[in-house]
CSV table of N, CA and C and ligand atoms in Angstrom, one decimal:
chain,number,residue,atom,x,y,z
H,2,MET,N,-42.3,4.8,43.5
H,2,MET,CA,-42.1,6.2,43.4
H,2,MET,C,-43.3,6.9,43.0
H,3,ALA,N,-43.6,8.1,43.6
H,3,ALA,CA,-44.8,8.8,43.3
H,3,ALA,C,-44.9,9.2,41.8
H,4,SER,N,-43.8,9.6,41.3
H,4,SER,CA,-43.8,10.1,39.9
H,4,SER,C,-44.1,9.0,38.9
H,5,ASP,N,-43.6,7.8,39.2
H,5,ASP,CA,-44.0,6.6,38.3
H,5,ASP,C,-45.5,6.4,38.4
H,6,LEU,N,-46.0,6.5,39.6
H,6,LEU,CA,-47.5,6.3,39.7
H,6,LEU,C,-48.3,7.4,39.0
H,7,GLU,N,-47.8,8.6,39.2
H,7,GLU,CA,-48.5,9.7,38.5
H,7,GLU,C,-48.5,9.5,37.0
H,8,HIS,N,-47.3,9.1,36.5
H,8,HIS,CA,-47.2,8.9,35.0
H,8,HIS,C,-48.1,7.8,34.6
H,9,ALA,N,-48.2,6.7,35.4
H,9,ALA,CA,-49.0,5.6,35.0
H,9,ALA,C,-50.5,6.0,35.0
H,10,LEU,N,-50.9,6.8,36.1
H,10,LEU,CA,-52.3,7.2,36.2
H,10,LEU,C,-52.7,8.1,35.0
H,11,ASP,N,-51.7,9.0,34.7
H,11,ASP,CA,-51.9,9.9,33.5
H,11,ASP,C,-52.2,9.1,32.2
H,12,GLN,N,-51.3,8.1,32.0
H,12,GLN,CA,-51.3,7.3,30.8
H,12,GLN,C,-52.7,6.6,30.7
H,13,LEU,N,-53.2,6.0,31.8
H,13,LEU,CA,-54.4,5.3,31.8
H,13,LEU,C,-55.6,6.3,31.6
H,14,LYS,N,-55.5,7.4,32.2
H,14,LYS,CA,-56.6,8.4,32.0
H,14,LYS,C,-56.7,8.8,30.5
H,15,LYS,N,-55.5,9.0,29.9
H,15,LYS,CA,-55.4,9.4,28.5
H,15,LYS,C,-56.1,8.4,27.6
H,16,ILE,N,-56.0,7.1,27.9
H,16,ILE,CA,-56.6,6.1,27.0
H,16,ILE,C,-58.0,5.7,27.5
H,17,GLY,N,-58.5,6.5,28.5
H,17,GLY,CA,-59.9,6.4,28.9
H,17,GLY,C,-60.2,5.3,29.9
H,18,VAL,N,-59.2,4.9,30.7
H,18,VAL,CA,-59.4,3.8,31.6
H,18,VAL,C,-59.8,4.4,33.0
H,19,ARG,N,-60.9,3.9,33.4
H,19,ARG,CA,-61.5,4.4,34.7
H,19,ARG,C,-60.7,3.8,35.9
H,20,MET,N,-60.4,4.7,36.8
H,20,MET,CA,-59.6,4.2,38.0
H,20,MET,C,-60.5,3.7,39.1
H,21,THR,N,-60.2,2.5,39.6
H,21,THR,CA,-61.0,1.9,40.7
H,21,THR,C,-60.0,1.6,41.8
H,22,PRO,N,-60.5,1.5,43.0
H,22,PRO,CA,-59.5,1.2,44.2
H,22,PRO,C,-58.7,-0.1,43.9
H,23,GLN,N,-59.3,-1.1,43.3
H,23,GLN,CA,-58.6,-2.3,43.1
H,23,GLN,C,-57.5,-2.1,42.0
H,24,ARG,N,-57.9,-1.4,41.0
H,24,ARG,CA,-57.0,-1.2,39.9
H,24,ARG,C,-55.8,-0.4,40.4
H,25,HIS,N,-56.1,0.6,41.2
H,25,HIS,CA,-55.1,1.5,41.8
H,25,HIS,C,-54.1,0.7,42.7
H,26,ALA,N,-54.7,-0.3,43.5
H,26,ALA,CA,-53.9,-1.1,44.4
H,26,ALA,C,-53.0,-2.0,43.6
H,27,ILE,N,-53.5,-2.6,42.5
H,27,ILE,CA,-52.6,-3.6,41.8
H,27,ILE,C,-51.5,-2.8,41.1
H,28,LEU,N,-51.8,-1.6,40.5
H,28,LEU,CA,-50.8,-0.8,39.9
H,28,LEU,C,-49.7,-0.3,40.8
H,29,THR,N,-50.2,0.1,42.0
H,29,THR,CA,-49.2,0.6,43.0
H,29,THR,C,-48.3,-0.5,43.5
H,30,TYR,N,-48.9,-1.7,43.7
H,30,TYR,CA,-48.1,-2.9,44.1
H,30,TYR,C,-47.0,-3.2,43.0
H,31,LEU,N,-47.4,-3.2,41.8
H,31,LEU,CA,-46.5,-3.5,40.7
H,31,LEU,C,-45.4,-2.5,40.6
H,32,LEU,N,-45.7,-1.2,40.8
H,32,LEU,CA,-44.7,-0.2,40.7
H,32,LEU,C,-43.7,-0.2,41.8
H,33,ASN,N,-44.2,-0.7,42.9
H,33,ASN,CA,-43.3,-0.7,44.1
H,33,ASN,C,-42.5,-2.0,44.4
H,34,THR,N,-42.8,-3.0,43.6
H,34,THR,CA,-42.1,-4.3,43.9
H,34,THR,C,-41.0,-4.5,42.8
H,35,ARG,N,-40.0,-5.2,43.3
H,35,ARG,CA,-38.9,-5.6,42.3
H,35,ARG,C,-38.8,-7.1,42.2
H,36,VAL,N,-39.9,-7.8,42.7
H,36,VAL,CA,-39.8,-9.3,42.7
H,36,VAL,C,-40.3,-9.9,41.4
H,37,HIS,N,-40.8,-9.2,40.5
H,37,HIS,CA,-41.4,-9.8,39.2
H,37,HIS,C,-42.4,-10.8,39.6
H,38,PRO,N,-43.5,-10.4,40.2
H,38,PRO,CA,-44.5,-11.3,40.7
H,38,PRO,C,-45.3,-12.1,39.7
H,39,SER,N,-45.7,-13.3,40.0
H,39,SER,CA,-46.7,-14.0,39.2
H,39,SER,C,-48.1,-13.6,39.6
H,40,VAL,N,-49.1,-14.0,38.8
H,40,VAL,CA,-50.4,-13.7,39.1
H,40,VAL,C,-50.8,-14.1,40.5
H,41,ASP,N,-50.4,-15.3,40.9
H,41,ASP,CA,-50.7,-15.8,42.3
H,41,ASP,C,-50.1,-14.9,43.3
H,42,GLU,N,-48.9,-14.4,43.1
H,42,GLU,CA,-48.2,-13.6,44.1
H,42,GLU,C,-49.0,-12.2,44.2
H,43,ILE,N,-49.4,-11.7,43.1
H,43,ILE,CA,-50.2,-10.5,43.1
H,43,ILE,C,-51.5,-10.7,43.8
H,44,TYR,N,-52.1,-11.8,43.6
H,44,TYR,CA,-53.4,-12.2,44.2
H,44,TYR,C,-53.2,-12.2,45.7
H,45,LYS,N,-52.1,-12.9,46.2
H,45,LYS,CA,-51.9,-13.0,47.6
H,45,LYS,C,-51.6,-11.6,48.3
H,46,SER,N,-50.9,-10.8,47.5
H,46,SER,CA,-50.6,-9.4,48.1
H,46,SER,C,-51.9,-8.6,48.2
H,47,MET,N,-52.9,-8.8,47.3
H,47,MET,CA,-54.1,-8.0,47.3
H,47,MET,C,-55.1,-8.5,48.3
H,48,GLU,N,-55.0,-9.8,48.7
H,48,GLU,CA,-56.0,-10.5,49.5
H,48,GLU,C,-56.3,-9.8,50.9
H,49,PRO,N,-55.3,-9.4,51.6
H,49,PRO,CA,-55.6,-8.7,52.9
H,49,PRO,C,-56.5,-7.5,52.8
H,50,LYS,N,-56.2,-6.7,51.7
H,50,LYS,CA,-57.0,-5.5,51.6
H,50,LYS,C,-58.3,-5.7,50.7
H,51,PHE,N,-58.2,-6.6,49.8
H,51,PHE,CA,-59.3,-6.8,48.9
H,51,PHE,C,-59.6,-8.3,48.8
H,52,PRO,N,-60.2,-8.9,49.9
H,52,PRO,CA,-60.5,-10.3,50.0
H,52,PRO,C,-61.4,-10.8,48.9
H,53,SER,N,-62.2,-10.0,48.3
H,53,SER,CA,-63.1,-10.5,47.3
H,53,SER,C,-62.6,-10.3,45.9
H,54,MET,N,-61.4,-9.8,45.8
H,54,MET,CA,-60.8,-9.6,44.4
H,54,MET,C,-60.5,-11.0,43.8
H,55,SER,N,-61.0,-11.2,42.5
H,55,SER,CA,-60.8,-12.5,41.9
H,55,SER,C,-59.5,-12.4,41.0
H,56,ILE,N,-59.0,-13.7,40.7
H,56,ILE,CA,-57.9,-13.8,39.9
H,56,ILE,C,-58.2,-13.2,38.5
H,57,ALA,N,-59.5,-13.3,38.1
H,57,ALA,CA,-59.8,-12.8,36.8
H,57,ALA,C,-59.7,-11.2,36.7
H,58,THR,N,-60.0,-10.6,37.9
H,58,THR,CA,-59.8,-9.1,38.0
H,58,THR,C,-58.3,-8.8,37.8
H,59,ILE,N,-57.5,-9.6,38.4
H,59,ILE,CA,-56.0,-9.3,38.3
H,59,ILE,C,-55.6,-9.5,36.8
H,60,TYR,N,-56.0,-10.6,36.2
H,60,TYR,CA,-55.7,-10.8,34.8
H,60,TYR,C,-56.1,-9.7,33.9
H,61,ASN,N,-57.4,-9.3,34.1
H,61,ASN,CA,-57.9,-8.2,33.3
H,61,ASN,C,-57.1,-6.9,33.5
H,62,ASN,N,-56.8,-6.6,34.7
H,62,ASN,CA,-56.0,-5.4,34.9
H,62,ASN,C,-54.6,-5.5,34.4
H,63,LEU,N,-54.0,-6.7,34.5
H,63,LEU,CA,-52.7,-6.8,33.9
H,63,LEU,C,-52.7,-6.6,32.4
H,64,LYS,N,-53.7,-7.1,31.8
H,64,LYS,CA,-53.8,-7.0,30.3
H,64,LYS,C,-53.9,-5.5,30.0
H,65,LEU,N,-54.7,-4.8,30.7
H,65,LEU,CA,-54.9,-3.4,30.5
H,65,LEU,C,-53.6,-2.6,30.7
H,66,PHE,N,-52.8,-3.0,31.8
H,66,PHE,CA,-51.5,-2.3,32.0
H,66,PHE,C,-50.5,-2.6,30.9
H,67,ILE,N,-50.6,-3.8,30.4
H,67,ILE,CA,-49.7,-4.3,29.4
H,67,ILE,C,-50.0,-3.5,28.1
H,68,ASP,N,-51.3,-3.4,27.8
H,68,ASP,CA,-51.7,-2.7,26.6
H,68,ASP,C,-51.4,-1.2,26.7
H,69,ALA,N,-51.3,-0.7,27.9
H,69,ALA,CA,-51.0,0.8,28.1
H,69,ALA,C,-49.5,1.0,28.2
H,70,ASP,N,-48.7,-0.1,28.0
H,70,ASP,CA,-47.2,0.0,28.1
H,70,ASP,C,-46.7,0.4,29.5
H,71,LEU,N,-47.4,-0.1,30.5
H,71,LEU,CA,-47.0,0.2,31.8
H,71,LEU,C,-46.3,-1.0,32.5
H,72,VAL,N,-46.6,-2.1,32.0
H,72,VAL,CA,-46.1,-3.4,32.6
H,72,VAL,C,-45.7,-4.3,31.4
H,73,ARG,N,-44.6,-5.1,31.7
H,73,ARG,CA,-44.2,-6.0,30.7
H,73,ARG,C,-44.5,-7.4,31.3
H,74,GLU,N,-44.9,-8.3,30.4
H,74,GLU,CA,-45.1,-9.7,30.8
H,74,GLU,C,-43.9,-10.5,30.4
H,75,LEU,N,-43.4,-11.3,31.3
H,75,LEU,CA,-42.3,-12.2,31.0
H,75,LEU,C,-42.9,-13.6,31.0
H,76,THR,N,-43.0,-14.1,29.7
H,76,THR,CA,-43.7,-15.4,29.6
H,76,THR,C,-42.7,-16.5,29.7
H,77,TYR,N,-43.1,-17.6,30.3
H,77,TYR,CA,-42.3,-18.8,30.4
H,77,TYR,C,-43.1,-20.0,29.9
H,78,GLY,N,-42.4,-21.0,29.4
H,78,GLY,CA,-43.1,-22.1,28.7
H,78,GLY,C,-44.2,-22.7,29.5
H,79,ASP,N,-44.1,-22.7,30.8
H,79,ASP,CA,-45.1,-23.4,31.7
H,79,ASP,C,-46.3,-22.6,31.9
H,80,GLY,N,-46.4,-21.4,31.3
H,80,GLY,CA,-47.6,-20.6,31.5
H,80,GLY,C,-47.5,-19.7,32.8
H,81,ALA,N,-46.4,-19.8,33.5
H,81,ALA,CA,-46.3,-19.1,34.8
H,81,ALA,C,-45.6,-17.7,34.4
H,82,SER,N,-46.4,-16.8,33.9
H,82,SER,CA,-45.9,-15.5,33.5
H,82,SER,C,-45.5,-14.7,34.8
H,83,ARG,N,-44.6,-13.8,34.6
H,83,ARG,CA,-44.2,-12.9,35.7
H,83,ARG,C,-44.3,-11.5,35.1
H,84,TYR,N,-44.5,-10.5,36.0
H,84,TYR,CA,-44.9,-9.2,35.6
H,84,TYR,C,-43.8,-8.2,36.1
H,85,ASP,N,-43.5,-7.2,35.2
H,85,ASP,CA,-42.4,-6.3,35.5
H,85,ASP,C,-42.9,-4.9,35.1
H,86,ALA,N,-42.9,-4.0,36.1
H,86,ALA,CA,-43.3,-2.6,35.8
H,86,ALA,C,-42.1,-1.7,35.6
H,87,VAL,N,-40.9,-2.2,35.6
H,87,VAL,CA,-39.7,-1.4,35.2
H,87,VAL,C,-39.6,-1.5,33.7
H,88,MET,N,-40.0,-0.4,33.1
H,88,MET,CA,-40.0,-0.4,31.6
H,88,MET,C,-38.7,0.0,30.9
H,89,SER,N,-37.8,0.5,31.7
H,89,SER,CA,-36.5,0.9,31.1
H,89,SER,C,-35.8,-0.4,30.7
H,90,ASP,N,-34.8,-0.3,29.8
H,90,ASP,CA,-34.0,-1.4,29.3
H,90,ASP,C,-33.2,-2.0,30.5
H,91,HIS,N,-33.4,-3.3,30.7
H,91,HIS,CA,-32.6,-4.0,31.7
H,91,HIS,C,-32.7,-5.5,31.4
H,92,TYR,N,-31.8,-6.2,32.0
H,92,TYR,CA,-31.7,-7.7,31.8
H,92,TYR,C,-32.0,-8.4,33.2
H,93,HIS,N,-32.2,-9.7,33.1
H,93,HIS,CA,-32.6,-10.4,34.3
H,93,HIS,C,-31.6,-11.6,34.6
H,94,ALA,N,-31.4,-11.7,35.9
H,94,ALA,CA,-30.7,-12.9,36.4
H,94,ALA,C,-31.7,-13.8,37.1
H,95,ILE,N,-31.8,-15.0,36.8
H,95,ILE,CA,-32.8,-15.9,37.4
H,95,ILE,C,-32.2,-17.0,38.2
H,96,CYS,N,-32.7,-17.2,39.4
H,96,CYS,CA,-32.2,-18.2,40.3
H,96,CYS,C,-32.8,-19.6,39.9
H,97,THR,N,-32.0,-20.6,39.6
H,97,THR,CA,-32.5,-21.9,39.2
H,97,THR,C,-33.0,-22.7,40.4
H,98,GLU,N,-32.7,-22.2,41.7
H,98,GLU,CA,-33.2,-22.9,42.9
H,98,GLU,C,-34.6,-22.4,43.3
H,99,CYS,N,-34.7,-21.1,43.4
H,99,CYS,CA,-36.0,-20.5,43.9
H,99,CYS,C,-36.8,-19.7,42.9
H,100,GLY,N,-36.3,-19.5,41.7
H,100,GLY,CA,-37.0,-18.8,40.7
H,100,GLY,C,-37.0,-17.3,40.8
H,101,LYS,N,-36.2,-16.8,41.8
H,101,LYS,CA,-36.1,-15.3,41.9
H,101,LYS,C,-35.6,-14.7,40.7
H,102,ILE,N,-36.1,-13.5,40.3
H,102,ILE,CA,-35.6,-12.8,39.1
H,102,ILE,C,-35.1,-11.4,39.6
H,103,SER,N,-33.8,-11.2,39.3
H,103,SER,CA,-33.2,-9.9,39.7
H,103,SER,C,-32.8,-9.1,38.5
H,104,ASP,N,-33.0,-7.8,38.6
H,104,ASP,CA,-32.6,-6.9,37.5
H,104,ASP,C,-31.1,-6.6,37.5
H,105,PHE,N,-30.5,-6.5,36.3
H,105,PHE,CA,-29.2,-5.9,36.2
H,105,PHE,C,-29.1,-5.0,34.9
H,106,GLU,N,-28.3,-4.0,35.0
H,106,GLU,CA,-28.1,-3.1,33.9
H,106,GLU,C,-26.9,-3.4,33.1
H,107,MET,N,-27.1,-3.3,31.8
H,107,MET,CA,-26.0,-3.5,30.8
H,107,MET,C,-26.4,-2.8,29.6
H,108,PRO,N,-25.5,-2.2,28.8
H,108,PRO,CA,-25.9,-1.6,27.5
H,108,PRO,C,-26.6,-2.6,26.7
H,109,PRO,N,-27.7,-2.2,25.9
H,109,PRO,CA,-28.4,-3.1,25.1
H,109,PRO,C,-27.5,-3.8,24.1
H,110,GLN,N,-27.7,-5.1,24.1
H,110,GLN,CA,-26.8,-6.0,23.3
H,110,GLN,C,-27.2,-6.0,21.8
H,111,LEU,N,-26.9,-4.9,21.1
H,111,LEU,CA,-27.4,-4.7,19.7
H,111,LEU,C,-26.6,-5.6,18.8
H,112,ASP,N,-25.4,-6.0,19.1
H,112,ASP,CA,-24.7,-7.0,18.3
H,112,ASP,C,-25.5,-8.2,18.0
H,113,ALA,N,-26.1,-8.7,19.0
H,113,ALA,CA,-27.0,-9.9,18.9
H,113,ALA,C,-28.1,-9.7,17.9
H,114,GLU,N,-28.7,-8.5,17.9
H,114,GLU,CA,-29.7,-8.2,17.0
H,114,GLU,C,-29.2,-8.1,15.6
H,115,HIS,N,-28.1,-7.4,15.4
H,115,HIS,CA,-27.5,-7.3,14.0
H,115,HIS,C,-27.1,-8.7,13.5
H,116,LYS,N,-26.5,-9.5,14.3
H,116,LYS,CA,-26.1,-10.8,13.9
H,116,LYS,C,-27.3,-11.7,13.6
H,117,ALA,N,-28.3,-11.6,14.4
H,117,ALA,CA,-29.5,-12.4,14.2
H,117,ALA,C,-30.1,-12.0,12.8
H,118,HIS,N,-30.2,-10.7,12.5
H,118,HIS,CA,-30.7,-10.2,11.3
H,118,HIS,C,-29.9,-10.8,10.1
H,119,LYS,N,-28.6,-10.7,10.2
H,119,LYS,CA,-27.7,-11.1,9.2
H,119,LYS,C,-27.8,-12.6,8.9
H,120,GLU,N,-27.9,-13.4,9.9
H,120,GLU,CA,-28.0,-14.8,9.7
H,120,GLU,C,-29.4,-15.4,9.4
H,121,THR,N,-30.4,-14.7,9.8
H,121,THR,CA,-31.7,-15.2,9.6
H,121,THR,C,-32.6,-14.4,8.7
H,122,GLY,N,-32.2,-13.2,8.4
H,122,GLY,CA,-33.0,-12.3,7.5
H,122,GLY,C,-34.2,-11.7,8.3
H,123,TYR,N,-34.4,-12.0,9.5
H,123,TYR,CA,-35.5,-11.4,10.3
H,123,TYR,C,-35.3,-9.9,10.5
H,124,GLN,N,-36.4,-9.2,10.4
H,124,GLN,CA,-36.4,-7.8,10.9
H,124,GLN,C,-36.5,-7.8,12.4
H,125,ILE,N,-35.4,-7.7,13.1
H,125,ILE,CA,-35.4,-7.9,14.5
H,125,ILE,C,-35.9,-6.6,15.2
H,126,HIS,N,-36.9,-6.7,16.1
H,126,HIS,CA,-37.4,-5.5,16.8
H,126,HIS,C,-37.1,-5.5,18.3
H,127,SER,N,-36.7,-6.6,18.9
H,127,SER,CA,-36.4,-6.6,20.3
H,127,SER,C,-35.6,-7.9,20.6
H,128,HIS,N,-35.1,-7.9,21.8
H,128,HIS,CA,-34.6,-9.2,22.3
H,128,HIS,C,-34.7,-9.3,23.8
H,129,ARG,N,-34.6,-10.4,24.3
H,129,ARG,CA,-34.7,-10.7,25.8
H,129,ARG,C,-33.5,-11.5,26.2
H,130,LEU,N,-32.8,-11.1,27.2
H,130,LEU,CA,-31.7,-11.9,27.6
H,130,LEU,C,-31.8,-12.2,29.1
H,131,GLU,N,-31.6,-13.5,29.5
H,131,GLU,CA,-31.6,-13.9,30.9
H,131,GLU,C,-30.4,-14.7,31.2
H,132,VAL,N,-29.8,-14.5,32.3
H,132,VAL,CA,-28.8,-15.4,32.8
H,132,VAL,C,-29.3,-16.2,34.0
H,133,TYR,N,-28.7,-17.4,34.1
H,133,TYR,CA,-29.2,-18.3,35.2
H,133,TYR,C,-28.1,-18.6,36.1
H,134,GLY,N,-28.5,-18.7,37.4
H,134,GLY,CA,-27.5,-19.1,38.4
H,134,GLY,C,-28.2,-19.3,39.7
H,135,VAL,N,-27.4,-19.2,40.8
H,135,VAL,CA,-28.0,-19.4,42.1
H,135,VAL,C,-27.9,-18.1,42.9
H,136,CYS,N,-29.0,-17.6,43.4
H,136,CYS,CA,-29.0,-16.3,44.1
H,136,CYS,C,-28.2,-16.3,45.4
H,137,PRO,N,-27.8,-15.2,45.9
H,137,PRO,CA,-27.1,-15.1,47.2
H,137,PRO,C,-27.7,-15.9,48.3
H,138,HIS,N,-29.1,-15.7,48.4
H,138,HIS,CA,-29.8,-16.4,49.5
H,138,HIS,C,-29.7,-17.9,49.4
H,139,CYS,N,-30.0,-18.4,48.2
H,139,CYS,CA,-29.9,-19.9,48.0
H,139,CYS,C,-28.5,-20.4,48.1
H,140,SER,N,-27.5,-19.6,47.7
H,140,SER,CA,-26.1,-20.0,47.8
H,140,SER,C,-25.8,-20.2,49.3
H,141,GLU,N,-26.2,-19.3,50.1
H,141,GLU,CA,-26.0,-19.4,51.6
H,141,GLU,C,-26.7,-20.6,52.2
H,142,MET,N,-27.9,-20.8,51.7
H,142,MET,CA,-28.7,-22.0,52.2
H,142,MET,C,-27.9,-23.3,51.9
H,143,LYS,N,-27.4,-23.3,50.6
H,143,LYS,CA,-26.7,-24.5,50.2
H,143,LYS,C,-25.4,-24.7,51.0
H,144,ALA,N,-24.7,-23.6,51.2
H,144,ALA,CA,-23.5,-23.7,52.0
H,144,ALA,C,-23.7,-24.1,53.4
H,145,ALA,N,-24.8,-23.7,54.0
H,145,ALA,CA,-25.2,-24.0,55.4
H,145,ALA,C,-25.5,-25.5,55.5
H,146,LYS,N,-26.0,-26.1,54.4
H,146,LYS,CA,-26.4,-27.5,54.5
H,146,LYS,C,-25.2,-28.5,54.5
H,147,HIS,N,-24.0,-28.0,54.0
H,147,HIS,CA,-22.9,-28.8,53.8
H,147,HIS,C,-21.9,-28.8,55.0
O,489,ZN,ZN1,-32.6,-18.4,44.9
O,490,MN,MN1,-37.0,-6.6,35.7
């Protein structure tokens, strides 16, 4: 969406980030995708237009976007982070077959935060909730095999 891009460009300008064609392309890609890409996926998407773009450039830009609150990093134990430019509250369903991550909306589960605070004494500031299952595409593939 154009307004998301304008907001993002504004935000970067405000904190003094210089816009480059590469930076603009990565940002636009992230704002227009719902696949929660990994660094490799971002790299592959940039390759046709920017064959000389390095992985390091992508990491540097991601860090910049994260610091500017334009992108969220979803970290996983194996170091294969995924990136999400949808900054509104939402949750994720993850396919255990293909790794696809899909958004779904639900009111923020504040009960979990209250309960966690009560039981652990932590000052809770956020939470992350993921559900796991098999996506429609993989379900179909599985059904076709049987
Ligand atoms: Zn799947
Ligand atoms: Mn998401």
